[in-house]
Coordinates of C-alpha atoms and ligand atoms in Angstrom, one line a residue:
M1119 CA 0.0 0.0 -0.1
S1120 CA 1.3 3.4 -0.8
K1121 CA 2.5 5.6 2.1
T1122 CA 0.3 8.5 3.2
F1123 CA 1.9 11.9 3.2
K1124 CA 1.4 13.9 6.3
W1125 CA 1.2 17.7 5.4
G1126 CA 1.7 20.7 7.7
I1127 CA 0.6 24.3 6.8
I1128 CA 2.3 27.5 8.1
G1129 CA 0.0 30.7 7.8
L1130 CA -3.6 30.2 7.7
G1131 CA -4.8 32.8 5.2
K1132 CA -6.9 32.7 2.0
I1133 CA -4.8 30.4 -0.1
A1134 CA -4.1 28.0 2.9
H1135 CA -7.9 27.4 2.9
K1136 CA -8.0 26.4 -0.7
F1137 CA -4.9 24.3 -0.6
A1138 CA -6.5 22.4 2.4
E1139 CA -9.6 21.9 0.5
D1140 CA -7.5 20.3 -2.4
L1141 CA -5.4 18.2 -0.1
Q1142 CA -8.7 16.4 1.0
R1143 CA -9.1 15.2 -2.7
I1144 CA -5.8 13.5 -2.8
P1145 CA -5.6 9.9 -2.0
N1146 CA -2.5 9.4 0.2
A1147 CA -2.5 13.0 1.5
S1148 CA -3.5 14.0 5.1
L1149 CA -3.4 17.3 6.8
H1150 CA -1.6 16.5 9.9
A1151 CA -0.7 19.9 11.6
V1152 CA -1.5 23.5 11.0
A1153 CA 0.5 26.7 12.6
S1154 CA -0.8 30.2 12.9
R1155 CA 0.4 33.1 15.0
S1156 CA -3.0 32.7 16.7
E1157 CA -3.8 29.4 18.5
E1158 CA -7.6 30.1 18.2
K1159 CA -7.1 30.6 14.5
A1160 CA -5.1 27.4 14.2
K1161 CA -7.8 25.6 16.3
T1162 CA -10.6 26.5 14.1
F1163 CA -8.8 25.6 10.9
A1164 CA -7.7 22.3 12.3
V1165 CA -11.4 21.5 13.3
Q1166 CA -12.5 22.7 9.7
Y1167 CA -10.2 20.4 8.0
N1168 CA -9.7 17.5 10.5
A1169 CA -6.1 18.2 11.2
P1170 CA -5.1 16.3 14.5
N1171 CA -2.5 19.0 15.5
F1172 CA -2.7 22.8 15.8
F1173 CA -0.3 25.3 17.1
G1174 CA -0.3 29.0 18.1
S1175 CA 3.3 29.8 16.6
Y1176 CA 5.0 28.6 13.7
D1177 CA 8.0 27.0 15.2
E1178 CA 6.0 24.7 17.5
I1179 CA 4.9 22.8 14.4
F1180 CA 8.3 21.0 14.6
T1181 CA 7.2 19.3 17.7
C1182 CA 5.3 17.0 15.3
A1183 CA 8.1 14.6 14.5
D1184 CA 6.3 12.8 11.8
L1185 CA 5.4 15.5 9.3
D1186 CA 6.5 14.7 5.8
V1187 CA 6.2 18.1 4.2
I1188 CA 5.2 21.7 5.1
Y1189 CA 3.2 24.0 2.7
I1190 CA 4.2 27.7 3.5
A1191 CA 1.4 30.2 2.7
T1192 CA 2.6 33.4 4.4
P1193 CA 3.0 36.7 2.7
H1194 CA 6.0 36.7 0.3
A1195 CA 8.3 38.9 2.7
Y1196 CA 8.3 35.9 5.2
H1197 CA 8.9 33.1 2.6
C1198 CA 12.5 33.1 3.3
E1199 CA 12.7 32.9 7.0
N1200 CA 9.7 30.3 7.1
V1201 CA 11.5 28.1 4.7
L1202 CA 14.8 28.3 6.3
M1203 CA 13.1 27.2 9.4
C1204 CA 11.7 24.1 7.8
L1205 CA 14.9 23.1 6.2
E1206 CA 16.9 23.6 9.4
H1207 CA 14.5 20.9 10.8
Q1208 CA 15.0 18.8 7.5
V1209 CA 11.3 19.0 6.7
A1210 CA 10.4 19.1 3.0
V1211 CA 9.0 22.4 1.8
L1212 CA 6.5 23.7 -0.8
C1213 CA 6.5 27.4 -0.6
E1214 CA 4.0 29.8 -2.2
K1215 CA 5.1 31.9 -5.1
P1216 CA 7.3 34.0 -5.4
L1217 CA 9.7 31.7 -3.6
A1218 CA 11.2 34.8 -1.9
M1219 CA 11.6 38.5 -2.3
N1220 CA 14.8 38.6 -4.2
G1221 CA 17.7 36.3 -5.6
L1222 CA 19.9 36.5 -2.5
E1223 CA 17.1 35.1 -0.4
V1224 CA 16.3 32.3 -3.0
K1225 CA 20.1 31.5 -2.9
R1226 CA 20.1 31.2 0.7
M1227 CA 17.2 28.9 0.7
I1228 CA 18.7 26.7 -2.0
T1229 CA 22.1 26.5 -0.3
L1230 CA 20.4 25.3 2.8
A1231 CA 18.1 22.7 1.0
K1232 CA 21.2 21.1 -0.6
F1233 CA 23.1 21.2 2.6
Q1234 CA 20.3 19.6 4.6
K1235 CA 19.5 17.2 1.7
T1236 CA 15.9 18.4 2.1
F1237 CA 13.2 18.8 -0.7
L1238 CA 12.2 22.4 -1.8
M1239 CA 9.8 23.6 -4.4
E1240 CA 8.1 26.9 -5.4
A1241 CA 4.4 26.4 -5.4
M1242 CA 4.1 27.7 -9.0
W1243 CA 0.8 25.6 -9.5
T1244 CA 0.2 26.8 -13.0
R1245 CA 3.3 24.7 -14.2
F1246 CA 1.4 21.5 -13.0
L1247 CA -2.1 22.3 -14.4
P1248 CA -3.1 20.0 -17.4
T1249 CA -3.6 22.9 -19.6
M1250 CA 0.1 24.1 -19.2
T1251 CA 1.0 20.4 -19.9
K1252 CA -1.0 20.6 -23.2
V1253 CA 0.5 23.8 -24.2
L1254 CA 4.1 22.5 -23.8
E1255 CA 3.3 19.4 -25.6
L1256 CA 1.7 21.5 -28.6
I1257 CA 4.8 23.6 -28.8
G1258 CA 7.0 20.5 -28.6
Q1259 CA 5.1 19.0 -31.4
G1260 CA 5.6 22.1 -33.5
K1261 CA 1.9 22.8 -34.0
I1262 CA 2.7 26.6 -34.1
G1263 CA 6.2 26.4 -35.4
E1264 CA 9.1 28.3 -33.7
V1265 CA 7.7 30.6 -30.9
K1266 CA 8.4 34.2 -31.8
S1267 CA 6.5 36.1 -29.1
I1268 CA 4.5 36.1 -26.0
R1269 CA 2.0 38.6 -24.7
A1270 CA 0.4 37.8 -21.4
D1271 CA -1.2 39.8 -18.6
F1272 CA -2.6 39.3 -15.1
G1273 CA -4.6 42.2 -13.7
F1274 CA -7.4 42.4 -11.1
K1275 CA -8.8 45.3 -9.3
A1276 CA -8.2 44.8 -5.6
L1277 CA -9.9 46.5 -2.8
F1278 CA -7.6 49.2 -1.7
D1279 CA -6.4 48.5 2.0
P1280 CA -3.1 49.9 2.7
H1281 CA -2.3 47.2 5.5
S1282 CA -3.2 44.3 3.2
R1283 CA -0.8 41.9 1.7
L1284 CA -1.3 43.4 -1.7
F1285 CA -0.6 47.0 -0.9
N1286 CA 1.6 46.8 2.1
Q1287 CA 5.3 47.1 1.0
S1288 CA 6.8 45.3 4.2
L1289 CA 4.6 42.3 3.3
G1290 CA 5.9 42.2 -0.3
G1291 CA 3.1 44.0 -1.8
G1292 CA 2.6 45.2 -5.4
S1293 CA 1.4 43.7 -8.7
L1294 CA 4.7 42.3 -10.1
M1295 CA 5.6 40.1 -7.2
D1296 CA 1.9 39.0 -6.6
V1297 CA 0.6 38.4 -10.3
G1298 CA 3.3 39.6 -12.6
V1299 CA 5.2 36.6 -11.5
Y1300 CA 2.8 34.5 -13.6
P1301 CA 3.6 36.1 -17.0
V1302 CA 7.3 36.3 -16.2
F1303 CA 7.0 32.6 -15.4
L1304 CA 5.4 31.8 -18.8
S1305 CA 8.1 33.8 -20.8
L1306 CA 10.8 32.0 -18.8
L1307 CA 9.2 28.6 -19.4
V1308 CA 8.7 28.9 -23.1
L1309 CA 11.4 31.4 -24.2
G1310 CA 14.1 31.0 -21.6
K1311 CA 16.1 33.8 -20.2
P1312 CA 16.1 37.1 -22.0
T1313 CA 19.0 39.0 -23.4
S1314 CA 17.7 42.5 -22.3
V1315 CA 14.9 43.6 -19.9
N1316 CA 12.9 46.8 -20.0
A1317 CA 10.1 47.6 -17.4
V1318 CA 8.1 50.4 -16.1
A1319 CA 5.9 50.8 -13.1
N1320 CA 3.4 53.0 -11.5
I1321 CA 4.3 53.3 -7.8
G1322 CA 1.1 54.0 -6.0
R1323 CA 0.0 55.4 -2.7
T1324 CA 1.8 52.8 -0.5
N1325 CA 5.2 52.7 -2.5
V1326 CA 4.3 49.4 -4.1
D1327 CA 3.8 48.9 -8.0
E1328 CA 0.0 49.2 -8.7
N1329 CA 0.9 48.4 -12.4
C1330 CA 3.9 47.0 -14.2
G1331 CA 4.6 46.7 -17.8
I1332 CA 7.6 44.5 -18.9
L1333 CA 9.2 44.2 -22.5
L1334 CA 11.8 41.2 -22.7
K1335 CA 14.0 40.8 -25.8
Y1336 CA 15.4 37.4 -26.9
D1337 CA 18.0 36.4 -29.5
N1338 CA 16.6 35.2 -32.9
N1339 CA 14.0 38.1 -33.1
R1340 CA 11.9 36.9 -30.2
M1341 CA 10.2 38.9 -27.7
A1342 CA 7.8 39.0 -24.8
I1343 CA 5.2 41.8 -23.7
L1344 CA 4.0 41.3 -20.2
Q1345 CA 1.6 43.3 -17.9
S1346 CA 0.4 43.1 -14.2
S1347 CA -2.0 45.2 -12.1
I1348 CA -3.7 45.3 -8.8
V1349 CA -5.8 48.3 -9.7
T1350 CA -7.6 47.3 -12.9
N1351 CA -9.1 44.3 -14.3
T1352 CA -7.2 43.2 -17.4
G1353 CA -8.3 40.4 -19.8
T1354 CA -5.8 37.9 -18.1
E1355 CA -5.1 36.0 -21.4
A1356 CA -2.0 34.6 -22.7
Y1357 CA -1.0 34.4 -26.4
I1358 CA 1.9 32.3 -27.6
F1359 CA 2.8 33.4 -31.2
G1360 CA 4.6 31.0 -33.3
E1361 CA 5.7 31.0 -37.0
K1362 CA 2.8 28.9 -38.1
G1363 CA 0.2 29.8 -35.6
T1364 CA -0.8 30.9 -32.1
I1365 CA -1.9 29.1 -29.0
K1366 CA -4.2 31.4 -26.9
I1367 CA -4.5 30.4 -23.1
N1368 CA -8.1 31.6 -22.2
S1369 CA -8.8 33.8 -19.2
R1370 CA -7.8 33.6 -16.4
W1371 CA -4.9 32.0 -18.0
H1372 CA -2.9 31.1 -15.0
E1373 CA -5.7 28.7 -14.0
P1374 CA -7.1 27.9 -17.5
T1375 CA -9.6 25.3 -18.4
S1376 CA -9.4 26.0 -22.0
L1377 CA -7.0 26.8 -24.8
T1378 CA -7.5 27.7 -28.4
L1379 CA -5.2 26.4 -31.0
M1380 CA -5.1 28.5 -34.2
Q1381 CA -2.9 27.1 -37.0
D1382 CA -2.5 29.0 -40.3
G1383 CA -4.9 27.8 -42.8
K1384 CA -7.0 25.8 -40.4
D1385 CA -10.1 26.5 -38.3
P1386 CA -9.3 27.4 -34.6
K1387 CA -9.8 24.5 -32.2
D1388 CA -10.8 24.8 -28.6
I1389 CA -9.4 22.4 -26.1
F1390 CA -11.2 22.0 -22.8
F1391 CA -9.8 20.7 -19.5
D1392 CA -11.6 19.7 -16.3
F1393 CA -10.3 20.0 -13.0
D1394 CA -11.9 18.5 -9.9
S1395 CA -10.4 20.7 -7.4
H1396 CA -9.2 24.4 -7.2
G1397 CA -6.1 23.1 -9.2
Y1398 CA -3.7 23.0 -6.2
R1399 CA -3.8 19.2 -6.1
Y1400 CA -1.5 18.8 -9.1
E1401 CA 1.4 20.7 -7.5
A1402 CA 0.9 18.8 -4.2
E1403 CA 0.8 15.6 -6.2
E1404 CA 4.1 16.5 -7.9
V1405 CA 5.6 17.0 -4.3
M1406 CA 4.5 13.6 -3.1
R1407 CA 5.8 12.0 -6.4
C1408 CA 9.2 13.4 -5.7
L1409 CA 9.2 12.7 -2.1
R1410 CA 8.4 9.0 -2.9
N1411 CA 11.2 8.8 -5.5
E1412 CA 13.4 10.4 -2.8
K1413 CA 14.1 13.3 -5.1
K1414 CA 15.3 16.6 -3.5
E1415 CA 13.8 18.9 -6.1
S1416 CA 11.3 18.7 -8.9
E1417 CA 12.5 18.4 -12.4
A1418 CA 9.4 20.2 -13.8
M1419 CA 9.8 23.2 -11.3
S1420 CA 13.5 23.0 -10.4
L1421 CA 15.4 25.1 -8.1
D1422 CA 17.6 26.5 -10.9
F1423 CA 14.3 27.6 -12.8
S1424 CA 12.9 29.3 -9.4
L1425 CA 16.4 31.2 -9.2
D1426 CA 16.1 32.3 -12.7
L1427 CA 12.7 33.4 -12.2
I1428 CA 13.6 35.4 -9.2
E1429 CA 16.6 36.9 -10.8
L1430 CA 14.5 38.1 -13.7
L1431 CA 12.1 39.5 -11.2
D1432 CA 14.9 41.4 -9.6
T1433 CA 16.1 42.7 -12.9
I1434 CA 12.6 44.0 -13.7
R1435 CA 12.2 45.6 -10.4
M1436 CA 15.7 47.4 -10.8
K1437 CA 14.5 48.6 -14.2
A1438 CA 11.1 49.7 -13.0
G1439 CA 12.2 51.2 -9.7
I1440 CA 10.4 48.8 -7.4
Y1441 CA 12.1 48.3 -3.9
Y1442 CA 11.5 46.5 -0.7
P1443 CA 13.6 48.2 1.9
K1444 CA 12.8 45.4 4.5
N1445 CA 14.2 42.7 2.3
D1446 CA 16.5 44.3 -0.2
N1447 CA 20.0 44.9 0.6
F1448 CA 20.8 47.5 -2.1
T1449 CA 24.5 46.9 -2.4
E1450 CA 24.3 43.2 -2.4
A1451 CA 21.3 43.2 -4.8
I1452 CA 23.0 45.5 -7.2
S1453 CA 26.2 43.4 -7.4
A1454 CA 24.1 40.2 -7.7
A1455 CA 22.1 41.8 -10.6
E1456 CA 25.5 42.8 -12.2
S1457 CA 26.6 39.0 -12.1
I1458 CA 23.3 38.0 -13.9
N1459 CA 23.5 37.5 -17.6
F1460 CA 20.4 39.8 -18.2
S1461 CA 21.3 43.0 -20.0
M1462 CA 20.3 46.1 -18.1
N1463 CA 20.0 48.1 -21.3
Ligands
NAP2568 N1 -1.1 30.0 -5.9 C1 -2.0 30.9 -5.8 O1 -3.0 30.7 -6.6 C2 -1.9 31.9 -4.7 C3 -3.2 32.6 -4.5 C4 -3.1 33.6 -3.6 C5 -1.9 33.8 -2.9 N2 -0.8 33.0 -3.1 C6 0.3 33.2 -2.3 O2 0.3 32.8 -1.1 C7 0.8 33.7 -0.1 C8 -0.2 34.1 0.9 O3 -1.4 34.7 0.4 P1 -2.8 34.9 0.9 O4 -3.7 35.4 -0.1 O5 -3.2 33.5 1.5 O6 -2.4 36.1 2.1 P2 -3.4 36.1 3.3 O7 -4.9 35.8 3.1 O8 -3.0 37.5 3.8 O9 -2.7 35.1 4.4 C9 -1.5 35.1 4.8 C10 -1.1 34.5 6.1 O10 0.2 34.6 6.4 C11 0.2 34.9 7.8 N3 1.1 35.9 8.3 C12 2.3 35.9 8.8 N4 2.8 37.1 9.1 C13 1.9 37.9 8.6 C14 1.9 39.3 8.7 N5 2.8 40.3 9.1 N6 0.8 39.9 8.1 C15 -0.2 39.1 7.6 N7 -0.3 37.8 7.6 C16 0.9 37.1 8.1 C17 -1.2 34.9 8.4 O11 -1.5 33.6 8.8 P3 -1.6 33.3 10.5 O12 -2.5 34.4 11.0 O13 -2.3 32.1 10.5 O14 -0.3 33.3 11.1 C18 -2.0 35.2 7.1 O15 -3.3 34.6 7.3 C19 1.4 35.0 -0.9 O16 2.8 34.5 -1.0 C20 0.7 34.7 -2.3 O17 1.6 35.2 -3.4 C21 -0.8 32.1 -4.1

């Protein structure tokens, strides 16, 4: 009989609820422990999802000796310290996107994961959705020829609350890190690392970017045009343009249930996907597959890929003037960016 994986969750906000609901749909997964800054909140959450253990502080979760993996669902600004704490205890980690606030933090996390021989993966759930698997398959089969450009956006109108995770700079607020990470992820997945980066941002009332526009240039006449927003609803669609056709990932493309394949000279073809969950089960199942096979990282969402992603976000931030004083060490960040292969022109 297959092993049942015992999950823990740290940070019991909105996404933690959805993830816990999805865990209930996975055979061989159980929610074993939850940790919050509030014991009352942890108890309510544990009762709701039948978790046998709950804790009123994050570090107490490690008193559960038999945890297999912890899902980190705190604001981005805390990902690094929360992940390091799990790795120090040699507990495998799935951490929400973005993996941390900058490349230096991610390097620290990867170094410790390797030293502790402990699994770590960024919870970039879109990577594991059946639609994204199909997109990669269609591109690999040459259905649209060589990909020449990508246009993708992710924007939604959030209720303005200066203290909320989305608008609070000290929690890592702003559109790029919250939702811009998805189009940047798509461009990195399909086109790889760009040769030059341009970006602009509207820095809003709380010093975070409310809109961000990104232009990435690649060799061989390829490019990506990307946009994020937390103050306007945008189409939230992704187009992958190739020499012989286009794949349109329909709205909202980061959690898509359909795509349209448009091939030159043929009628467009809609392809639909069903998921029997919020969509988080696929990333959780990937983690369990890796742990079952004693892997320390996922091949599909590797640590090198996460490092490339955050370093690209660092470069975009520097171009657009997006800073996080609590997390960014400017001297270190600038010298790190200079060592990256992205041109700053
Ligand atoms: N994959 C996705 O589709 C998706 C969707 C939304 C968000 N996310 C990611 O998930 C993470 C959490 O997002 P969320 O929307 O769930 O946020 P949220 O509702 O604000 O919850 C975050 C939780 O983090 C904990 N926390 C620790 N320190 C905090 C602080 N100083 N201020 C506020 N909360 C603090 C709190 O849990 P306790 O009170 O229990 O300690 C809080 O409930 C973010 O990194 C975000 O990018 C991913």
